[in-house]
Structure formats: structure tokens, C-alpha cells
Amino acid sequence: MLTAAPPTTRTSSPTTTTTTTTTMMSARRRTMSMGSSCAFVRATKSRGTRGSAGGRRSAPSTVRVVSEGTGRFIVGGNWKCNGTRASVKELVQTLNKNVPQIEKNCDVFCCPTFLHLPYVKENLDSRFSVCAQNSWVEADLVDPEHHYDSTTGAFTGEISAEMLEDLEVPFVLLGHSERRTLLGETDEIVGKKVAHARYHGLSVVVCIGESLEERENGTTFDVIFKQLKAVAKEIDDREHSSWGSSVVIAYEPIWAIGTGKVATPEQVQEVHSKIRNWLAENVSEDVAKATRIQYGGSVNASNCADLAKLSDIDGFLVGGASLNGDDFAAICNASSVHYKAVGR
Ligand code: PEP
């Protein structure tokens, strides 16, 4: 079973990120401002060329390779508020049947509802980790230690990170856009939730992403960096050192979730590479390399391979298509497409 195991890191390989030409210019400026000792952005490569080390191929079309993550591919299935006892049993059976077909080079987790979580934990093959869809934190709590360790008690209807830890649930999904938009979760609350879950040893998948309006008015990166900042601010130095293995970022543009409208590979790659640059500049280069950045938004068995080819896409967070066990297994196997495309 996948717990909070660190991803495989390859210290010997070059770090490369893909980005658009305009992004490249700002990446160069950033490189200069970070000083010559900064190795995060090492080299630019022209479209369609092979890298000088490791035989990397650049991503297709308009993007150029500059840096990339080093973590294991990771795919999660967000079951949302779906399932009956019968349908969950059937899904678990289908997933278990698919285990021999799922590539070993990929981490996989499933997020059932809280009600179904104990059953799934008990019956789903240990090839899949279980992941809760949320955990509670008291929004008003001020805690200079950033642990917010007061989340059991009079909070009717909520589930705490302590309970997930007690049940040995290794992962929790935080800040999903449905919780942000429908339930009013702010960046600050999400940051506190991440800190508290990390304090209790949970690995977290933090969802970030812009609305259609934000994309159209050109504020995508303002929104995303603000969401990231709220998380980085709450994770103390001790936690920063393990961020790469324990905090997965899921970039999920809201306009692509459940709409059937997938972001283009170029759009996703541009955002992921900027997220990685932001981590390098605001957390650390090691964290930037090791952090897995998933894409989520109408991923399915047919479109996953094209997305997986891009160097900064380290996996997927899948909603609708994860309710079909066969499709979900196929999406997990996009890991091999990814490794092949980036030359590892
Ligand atoms: C999600 O809810 O995290 C998601 C990505 O949903 P879908 O795949 O259905 O767009």
C-alpha cells in the first residue's frame, strides 16, 4: 500500500520544465534574479530537440523543455459524493480485478466518501491507497506553531485529521474547488487544513485552480499563486523538508471539472511549469523538483495519454472517469506514456 512514502528521486538527472515562449522569457529573468548558483532552471531546449543528457524529448507543439519534476507518477480517483453499498462494492471488485494490469511505476489512490471509506480500506487491494475527501480545521484558530491541534470536539458533522490518522488513512484531499465554491472554503482555511493534516502525518493532495472568469480576465496565475502561498505559509520549516513526498498539488481549472472540457496540454503544461517555478522560488528547489503536480479536469481513458506526455504533468486527479474501474486503470497506465515521453 502507498503510505506517505517518498517519491523516487533521481538526483543525477537534469531538471527540466516545459513552458511557452513567453513563459520562457520570464523564466530566464527569474533564473537571473535567483543568481548563478541556482540550478533549478538549467537549460533551454528548442522544440523537437533531444536533451543532451538523459535523451529527453521536449513536449509537443509550442512548448519548450526547461525543467520537470522527479517524483513518481500519481493518479487519484475522486469519487465525490457518489456510491451506494452495492455500487461501491462493484467498483472495488473491478479495481481489484485490474490490479495485475496496472503498471508498477505509478502511485494510485482512491477517495471514497467518509461513509464508504472503512469498507473500501478493508476491501480494496493494497495496490490502491485510500484518501479522505476532506478534514476539518477550526477556521478562527490562531496557532503560531501552525498545527491547529484542536479539531476534535464540538464540531457536529465534521471529520478530523486525528480520526483519519487513527484509522490509518494515509491521504487526504484538501481544497477541492467544489468545497471552495460551494462551501466557502477560503485559501486561509485550506492552508490551515494542510498544516493540521501534515502535523498528523497525513499526506495531502491540495487542489488549486482558477475559474473560467479568472482565466478569461487573465488572473489565472494571481489566483493560483495566492492559493499556493496560503499553503506554503502554513507549513513550517520542518514540514517543508518533506513537502515533496507528502504534498501533492492538483491543478484543477474549475472550468474543466465535470464539464467534459479538458484544458489543452499546452495550457496545463504552462500552469504546471509556473507552479514548479513558484515552488522553487518560494519554498525550495528540492521541493519544486520532488512535488508531484497532478492535472484534474475531465481526464478520461481517451485523453490521458496526450496529457501524460508533458514533462510537468506528474499524474492526474480524476473525478467522473474514476467511477469506472476499467477506465481508471487505463488512466493509471498513462504513467508509462509519461516516463517514455520524458526519457525515464
Ligand atoms: C475532480 O472532481 O477532481 C475532477 C477532476 O472531476 P472530473 O474528472 O469529473 O472533471
Tab-separated table of C-alpha atoms and ligand atoms in Angstrom:
chain	number	residue	atom	x	y	z
A	1	MET	CA	0.000	0.000	0.000
A	2	LEU	CA	1.147	3.511	-0.673
A	3	THR	CA	1.555	5.393	2.552
A	4	ALA	CA	3.495	8.595	2.814
A	5	ALA	CA	6.416	7.033	1.038
A	6	PRO	CA	8.767	9.471	-0.623
A	7	PRO	CA	8.766	9.522	-4.383
A	8	THR	CA	11.669	8.108	-6.288
A	9	THR	CA	14.043	10.944	-6.946
A	10	ARG	CA	16.814	10.937	-9.469
A	11	THR	CA	19.450	13.322	-8.331
A	12	SER	CA	21.659	12.652	-11.303
A	13	SER	CA	19.203	13.693	-13.970
A	14	PRO	CA	18.796	17.203	-15.260
A	15	THR	CA	15.872	19.225	-14.109
A	16	THR	CA	13.631	20.290	-16.928
A	17	THR	CA	10.327	22.164	-17.128
A	18	THR	CA	8.238	22.897	-20.172
A	19	THR	CA	6.859	26.294	-20.793
A	20	THR	CA	5.661	28.551	-23.549
A	21	THR	CA	7.938	31.015	-25.233
A	22	THR	CA	6.578	33.936	-23.234
A	23	THR	CA	6.920	31.925	-20.053
A	24	MET	CA	10.456	31.177	-21.035
A	25	MET	CA	11.346	34.831	-21.053
A	26	SER	CA	10.097	35.282	-17.536
A	27	ALA	CA	11.767	32.027	-16.505
A	28	ARG	CA	15.057	33.387	-17.776
A	29	ARG	CA	14.532	36.602	-15.869
A	30	ARG	CA	13.789	34.552	-12.767
A	31	THR	CA	16.888	32.473	-13.280
A	32	MET	CA	18.987	35.570	-13.418
A	33	SER	CA	17.378	37.069	-10.387
A	34	MET	CA	17.975	33.823	-8.495
A	35	GLY	CA	21.693	34.124	-9.161
A	36	SER	CA	24.129	31.905	-10.929
A	37	SER	CA	24.165	29.376	-8.091
A	38	CYS	CA	20.562	28.441	-8.874
A	39	ALA	CA	20.487	25.179	-10.775
A	40	PHE	CA	16.723	24.865	-10.975
A	41	VAL	CA	16.358	26.211	-14.469
A	42	ARG	CA	19.375	24.738	-16.109
A	43	ALA	CA	18.905	24.867	-19.801
A	44	THR	CA	16.531	25.755	-22.543
A	45	LYS	CA	15.960	23.449	-25.443
A	46	SER	CA	14.382	24.108	-28.763
A	47	ARG	CA	11.158	22.448	-29.659
A	48	GLY	CA	11.599	18.967	-31.009
A	49	THR	CA	15.182	18.520	-29.914
A	50	ARG	CA	16.540	15.809	-27.683
A	51	GLY	CA	18.164	16.788	-24.440
A	52	SER	CA	21.903	16.482	-24.156
A	53	ALA	CA	21.604	14.375	-21.020
A	54	GLY	CA	19.172	11.546	-20.480
A	55	GLY	CA	17.814	11.625	-24.038
A	56	ARG	CA	14.781	13.658	-23.059
A	57	ARG	CA	12.394	14.653	-25.745
A	58	SER	CA	10.722	18.017	-25.474
A	59	ALA	CA	6.972	18.239	-25.154
A	60	PRO	CA	4.978	18.685	-28.349
A	61	SER	CA	3.867	21.813	-30.189
A	62	THR	CA	4.605	25.230	-28.757
A	63	VAL	CA	6.275	24.259	-25.514
A	64	ARG	CA	9.941	24.053	-24.706
A	65	VAL	CA	11.605	21.962	-22.068
A	66	VAL	CA	13.277	23.736	-19.198
A	67	SER	CA	12.622	21.769	-16.013
A	68	GLU	CA	10.475	18.969	-14.666
A	69	GLY	CA	9.528	17.058	-11.587
A	70	THR	CA	11.291	13.936	-10.427
A	71	GLY	CA	8.551	12.217	-8.433
A	72	ARG	CA	6.660	9.037	-9.255
A	73	PHE	CA	3.568	9.418	-11.414
A	74	ILE	CA	0.489	9.566	-9.191
A	75	VAL	CA	-3.152	9.082	-10.130
A	76	GLY	CA	-6.105	9.624	-7.814
A	77	GLY	CA	-9.773	8.830	-8.178
A	78	ASN	CA	-12.117	11.324	-6.556
A	79	TRP	CA	-15.388	9.513	-6.066
A	80	LYS	CA	-17.015	12.675	-4.687
A	81	CYS	CA	-20.498	12.250	-3.174
A	82	ASN	CA	-21.225	9.084	-5.150
A	83	GLY	CA	-21.930	5.497	-4.309
A	84	THR	CA	-24.288	3.044	-2.720
A	85	ARG	CA	-23.145	-0.037	-0.823
A	86	ALA	CA	-23.763	-2.062	-3.963
A	87	SER	CA	-22.039	0.288	-6.416
A	88	VAL	CA	-19.018	0.773	-4.161
A	89	LYS	CA	-18.688	-2.986	-3.779
A	90	GLU	CA	-18.806	-3.397	-7.547
A	91	LEU	CA	-16.239	-0.647	-8.130
A	92	VAL	CA	-13.897	-2.169	-5.567
A	93	GLN	CA	-14.226	-5.539	-7.287
A	94	THR	CA	-13.493	-4.056	-10.704
A	95	LEU	CA	-10.477	-2.166	-9.406
A	96	ASN	CA	-9.150	-5.280	-7.677
A	97	LYS	CA	-9.590	-7.270	-10.881
A	98	ASN	CA	-7.477	-4.665	-12.683
A	99	VAL	CA	-4.545	-4.770	-10.280
A	100	PRO	CA	-2.376	-7.096	-12.421
A	101	GLN	CA	-2.825	-4.738	-15.384
A	102	ILE	CA	-1.832	-1.582	-13.527
A	103	GLU	CA	1.771	-0.544	-14.110
A	104	LYS	CA	4.028	-0.741	-11.093
A	105	ASN	CA	5.582	2.642	-11.884
A	106	CYS	CA	2.601	4.615	-10.628
A	107	ASP	CA	1.156	5.545	-7.225
A	108	VAL	CA	-2.618	5.267	-7.046
A	109	PHE	CA	-5.181	6.444	-4.532
A	110	CYS	CA	-8.964	6.390	-4.330
A	111	CYS	CA	-11.143	8.876	-2.438
A	112	PRO	CA	-14.454	7.330	-1.376
A	113	THR	CA	-16.961	9.177	0.808
A	114	PHE	CA	-16.324	9.076	4.549
A	115	LEU	CA	-19.172	6.578	4.898
A	116	HIS	CA	-17.643	4.146	2.438
A	117	LEU	CA	-14.057	4.714	3.498
A	118	PRO	CA	-13.763	1.911	6.103
A	119	TYR	CA	-15.299	-0.613	3.702
A	120	VAL	CA	-13.003	0.486	0.885
A	121	LYS	CA	-9.959	0.427	3.125
A	122	GLU	CA	-10.825	-3.097	4.169
A	123	ASN	CA	-11.674	-4.479	0.739
A	124	LEU	CA	-9.716	-2.571	-1.867
A	125	ASP	CA	-6.425	-4.157	-2.889
A	126	SER	CA	-3.465	-2.588	-1.134
A	127	ARG	CA	-2.167	-1.529	-4.573
A	128	PHE	CA	-4.519	1.424	-4.072
A	129	SER	CA	-4.165	3.843	-1.188
A	130	VAL	CA	-7.262	5.305	0.341
A	131	CYS	CA	-7.690	9.035	0.606
A	132	ALA	CA	-10.302	11.013	2.532
A	133	GLN	CA	-12.066	13.812	0.683
A	134	ASN	CA	-11.675	16.412	3.417
A	135	SER	CA	-10.733	17.006	7.035
A	136	TRP	CA	-11.802	19.686	9.426
A	137	VAL	CA	-9.920	22.576	10.939
A	138	GLU	CA	-11.237	25.392	13.084
A	139	ALA	CA	-11.060	28.456	10.862
A	140	ASP	CA	-10.689	31.012	13.669
A	141	LEU	CA	-7.902	29.224	15.443
A	142	VAL	CA	-4.676	31.175	15.684
A	143	ASP	CA	-1.720	28.916	16.278
A	144	PRO	CA	1.811	30.263	15.948
A	145	GLU	CA	3.049	26.711	15.619
A	146	HIS	CA	0.793	26.200	12.560
A	147	HIS	CA	-0.544	22.898	13.897
A	148	TYR	CA	-4.132	23.894	14.754
A	149	ASP	CA	-4.265	20.963	17.093
A	150	SER	CA	-7.762	21.444	18.408
A	151	THR	CA	-10.033	19.826	15.923
A	152	THR	CA	-11.876	17.164	17.838
A	153	GLY	CA	-14.920	18.018	19.945
A	154	ALA	CA	-17.977	20.125	19.316
A	155	PHE	CA	-17.899	20.230	15.517
A	156	THR	CA	-21.007	18.322	14.527
A	157	GLY	CA	-20.804	16.622	11.163
A	158	GLU	CA	-17.076	17.068	10.712
A	159	ILE	CA	-14.173	14.607	10.466
A	160	SER	CA	-10.778	15.443	11.935
A	161	ALA	CA	-7.273	14.658	10.782
A	162	GLU	CA	-6.797	12.889	14.139
A	163	MET	CA	-9.546	10.434	13.165
A	164	LEU	CA	-8.012	9.780	9.782
A	165	GLU	CA	-4.661	9.192	11.450
A	166	ASP	CA	-6.324	6.812	13.920
A	167	LEU	CA	-7.954	4.878	11.066
A	168	GLU	CA	-4.603	4.768	9.249
A	169	VAL	CA	-5.909	6.635	6.247
A	170	PRO	CA	-2.688	7.877	4.637
A	171	PHE	CA	-4.004	10.638	2.355
A	172	VAL	CA	-6.461	13.487	2.476
A	173	LEU	CA	-7.748	15.642	-0.394
A	174	LEU	CA	-7.985	19.304	0.595
A	175	GLY	CA	-9.240	22.468	-1.049
A	176	HIS	CA	-11.232	20.847	-3.832
A	177	SER	CA	-12.912	23.583	-5.857
A	178	GLU	CA	-16.326	22.170	-5.028
A	179	ARG	CA	-15.585	22.810	-1.348
A	180	ARG	CA	-14.121	26.218	-2.094
A	181	THR	CA	-17.028	27.382	-4.247
A	182	LEU	CA	-19.995	25.544	-2.714
A	183	LEU	CA	-18.923	25.581	0.933
A	184	GLY	CA	-16.935	28.782	1.073
A	185	GLU	CA	-13.531	27.354	1.956
A	186	THR	CA	-11.008	30.146	1.748
A	187	ASP	CA	-7.332	29.897	0.835
A	188	GLU	CA	-6.578	30.526	4.513
A	189	ILE	CA	-8.745	27.631	5.713
A	190	VAL	CA	-7.230	25.304	3.136
A	191	GLY	CA	-3.745	26.324	4.284
A	192	LYS	CA	-4.654	25.576	7.909
A	193	LYS	CA	-6.155	22.243	6.935
A	194	VAL	CA	-2.969	21.282	5.130
A	195	ALA	CA	-0.819	22.253	8.110
A	196	HIS	CA	-3.006	20.322	10.513
A	197	ALA	CA	-3.192	17.219	8.338
A	198	ARG	CA	0.588	17.265	7.865
A	199	TYR	CA	1.011	17.625	11.629
A	200	HIS	CA	-0.927	14.379	11.978
A	201	GLY	CA	1.259	12.629	9.443
A	202	LEU	CA	-1.186	12.598	6.564
A	203	SER	CA	-0.032	13.114	3.021
A	204	VAL	CA	-2.167	15.740	1.361
A	205	VAL	CA	-3.409	16.425	-2.120
A	206	VAL	CA	-4.104	20.163	-2.345
A	207	CYS	CA	-6.386	21.273	-5.144
A	208	ILE	CA	-5.869	24.655	-6.737
A	209	GLY	CA	-7.236	26.211	-9.889
A	210	GLU	CA	-8.920	29.174	-11.479
A	211	SER	CA	-12.485	29.778	-12.619
A	212	LEU	CA	-13.377	30.447	-16.241
A	213	GLU	CA	-13.859	34.124	-15.438
A	214	GLU	CA	-10.402	34.299	-13.861
A	215	ARG	CA	-8.814	32.599	-16.841
A	216	GLU	CA	-10.596	34.930	-19.239
A	217	ASN	CA	-9.646	38.071	-17.362
A	218	GLY	CA	-6.013	36.995	-17.196
A	219	THR	CA	-5.721	36.424	-13.446
A	220	THR	CA	-5.065	32.670	-13.509
A	221	PHE	CA	-1.594	32.958	-12.030
A	222	ASP	CA	-2.594	35.526	-9.395
A	223	VAL	CA	-5.255	33.109	-8.181
A	224	ILE	CA	-3.037	30.038	-8.231
A	225	PHE	CA	-0.047	31.685	-6.575
A	226	LYS	CA	-2.300	33.075	-3.832
A	227	GLN	CA	-3.657	29.573	-3.210
A	228	LEU	CA	-0.128	28.172	-3.104
A	229	LYS	CA	1.091	30.939	-0.823
A	230	ALA	CA	-1.634	30.176	1.707
A	231	VAL	CA	-0.362	26.593	1.872
A	232	ALA	CA	3.356	27.412	1.943
A	233	LYS	CA	2.809	29.949	4.721
A	234	GLU	CA	1.242	27.329	6.946
A	235	ILE	CA	3.757	24.568	6.526
A	236	ASP	CA	6.627	25.171	8.896
A	237	ASP	CA	10.277	24.581	8.068
A	238	ARG	CA	10.241	21.056	9.404
A	239	GLU	CA	7.384	20.177	7.082
A	240	HIS	CA	8.924	21.968	4.134
A	241	SER	CA	11.748	19.490	4.102
A	242	SER	CA	9.292	16.667	3.418
A	243	TRP	CA	6.847	18.584	1.256
A	244	GLY	CA	7.953	16.898	-1.929
A	245	SER	CA	6.977	13.474	-0.784
A	246	SER	CA	3.917	14.435	1.220
A	247	VAL	CA	2.172	17.295	-0.507
A	248	VAL	CA	0.772	16.671	-3.967
A	249	ILE	CA	-0.609	19.654	-5.862
A	250	ALA	CA	-3.643	19.002	-8.037
A	251	TYR	CA	-4.105	21.739	-10.618
A	252	GLU	CA	-7.782	21.648	-11.492
A	253	PRO	CA	-9.137	24.514	-13.575
A	254	ILE	CA	-12.712	24.837	-12.383
A	255	TRP	CA	-13.999	25.265	-15.915
A	256	ALA	CA	-12.675	21.800	-16.796
A	257	ILE	CA	-14.092	19.893	-13.832
A	258	GLY	CA	-17.017	17.686	-14.724
A	259	THR	CA	-17.643	19.698	-17.891
A	260	GLY	CA	-16.084	17.398	-20.469
A	261	LYS	CA	-13.951	20.416	-21.463
A	262	VAL	CA	-10.321	19.431	-20.973
A	263	ALA	CA	-7.577	22.027	-20.749
A	264	THR	CA	-5.175	21.692	-23.662
A	265	PRO	CA	-1.837	20.018	-22.944
A	266	GLU	CA	-0.156	23.384	-23.577
A	267	GLN	CA	-2.411	25.165	-21.091
A	268	VAL	CA	-1.753	22.519	-18.449
A	269	GLN	CA	1.966	22.429	-19.051
A	270	GLU	CA	2.238	26.203	-18.822
A	271	VAL	CA	0.481	26.274	-15.459
A	272	HIS	CA	2.369	23.282	-14.068
A	273	SER	CA	5.743	24.688	-15.017
A	274	LYS	CA	4.851	28.007	-13.392
A	275	ILE	CA	3.715	26.204	-10.262
A	276	ARG	CA	7.064	24.439	-10.160
A	277	ASN	CA	8.948	27.687	-10.668
A	278	TRP	CA	6.890	29.262	-7.894
A	279	LEU	CA	7.818	26.430	-5.554
A	280	ALA	CA	11.488	26.813	-6.465
A	281	GLU	CA	11.419	30.490	-5.681
A	282	ASN	CA	9.177	30.433	-2.630
A	283	VAL	CA	9.783	27.072	-0.956
A	284	SER	CA	12.927	25.397	-2.246
A	285	GLU	CA	14.406	23.911	-5.369
A	286	ASP	CA	14.328	20.425	-3.870
A	287	VAL	CA	10.641	20.752	-3.081
A	288	ALA	CA	9.980	22.082	-6.577
A	289	LYS	CA	11.600	19.070	-8.172
A	290	ALA	CA	10.059	16.457	-5.901
A	291	THR	CA	6.499	17.818	-5.749
A	292	ARG	CA	4.078	15.856	-7.893
A	293	ILE	CA	1.690	18.134	-9.794
A	294	GLN	CA	-1.443	16.394	-10.981
A	295	TYR	CA	-3.834	17.717	-13.571
A	296	GLY	CA	-7.560	17.298	-12.966
A	297	GLY	CA	-10.468	18.258	-15.193
A	298	SER	CA	-12.399	15.829	-17.389
A	299	VAL	CA	-9.495	13.397	-17.719
A	300	ASN	CA	-10.606	10.106	-19.206
A	301	ALA	CA	-9.163	6.959	-20.755
A	302	SER	CA	-9.063	8.585	-24.203
A	303	ASN	CA	-7.398	11.914	-23.436
A	304	CYS	CA	-4.967	10.895	-20.680
A	305	ALA	CA	-2.115	9.793	-22.957
A	306	ASP	CA	-1.783	13.168	-24.704
A	307	LEU	CA	-1.628	14.949	-21.366
A	308	ALA	CA	0.758	12.429	-19.815
A	309	LYS	CA	3.368	13.172	-22.479
A	310	LEU	CA	4.097	16.549	-20.944
A	311	SER	CA	7.070	16.788	-18.655
A	312	ASP	CA	5.480	18.650	-15.750
A	313	ILE	CA	2.333	16.539	-15.556
A	314	ASP	CA	3.137	14.083	-12.791
A	315	GLY	CA	-0.255	12.432	-12.697
A	316	PHE	CA	-3.999	13.009	-12.684
A	317	LEU	CA	-6.823	13.642	-10.298
A	318	VAL	CA	-9.838	12.019	-11.881
A	319	GLY	CA	-13.487	12.557	-10.991
A	320	GLY	CA	-16.169	11.055	-13.218
A	321	ALA	CA	-13.959	8.538	-15.007
A	322	SER	CA	-12.696	7.121	-11.707
A	323	LEU	CA	-16.108	5.599	-11.087
A	324	ASN	CA	-15.404	3.155	-13.882
A	325	GLY	CA	-12.733	0.756	-12.608
A	326	ASP	CA	-11.543	-0.306	-16.058
A	327	ASP	CA	-11.202	3.294	-17.279
A	328	PHE	CA	-9.443	4.308	-14.097
A	329	ALA	CA	-6.898	1.503	-14.526
A	330	ALA	CA	-6.284	2.670	-18.094
A	331	ILE	CA	-5.676	6.224	-16.846
A	332	CYS	CA	-3.167	4.947	-14.264
A	333	ASN	CA	-1.229	3.323	-17.096
A	334	ALA	CA	-0.645	6.696	-18.711
A	335	SER	CA	2.338	6.650	-16.345
A	336	SER	CA	4.273	4.629	-18.910
A	337	VAL	CA	3.495	7.162	-21.636
A	338	HIS	CA	4.814	9.861	-19.315
A	339	TYR	CA	8.084	8.119	-18.456
A	340	LYS	CA	8.697	7.322	-22.098
A	341	ALA	CA	7.995	10.896	-23.217
A	342	VAL	CA	10.356	12.422	-20.657
A	343	GLY	CA	13.016	9.790	-21.155
A	344	ARG	CA	12.998	7.901	-17.902
B	1	PEP	C1	-12.447	16.337	-9.797
B	1	PEP	O1	-13.526	16.444	-9.277
B	1	PEP	O2	-11.425	16.407	-9.105
B	1	PEP	C2	-12.399	16.139	-11.242
B	1	PEP	C3	-11.267	16.323	-11.850
B	1	PEP	O3	-13.562	15.772	-11.853
B	1	PEP	P1	-13.749	15.322	-13.395
B	1	PEP	O4	-12.639	14.384	-13.735
B	1	PEP	O5	-15.078	14.654	-13.428
B	1	PEP	O6	-13.680	16.560	-14.210
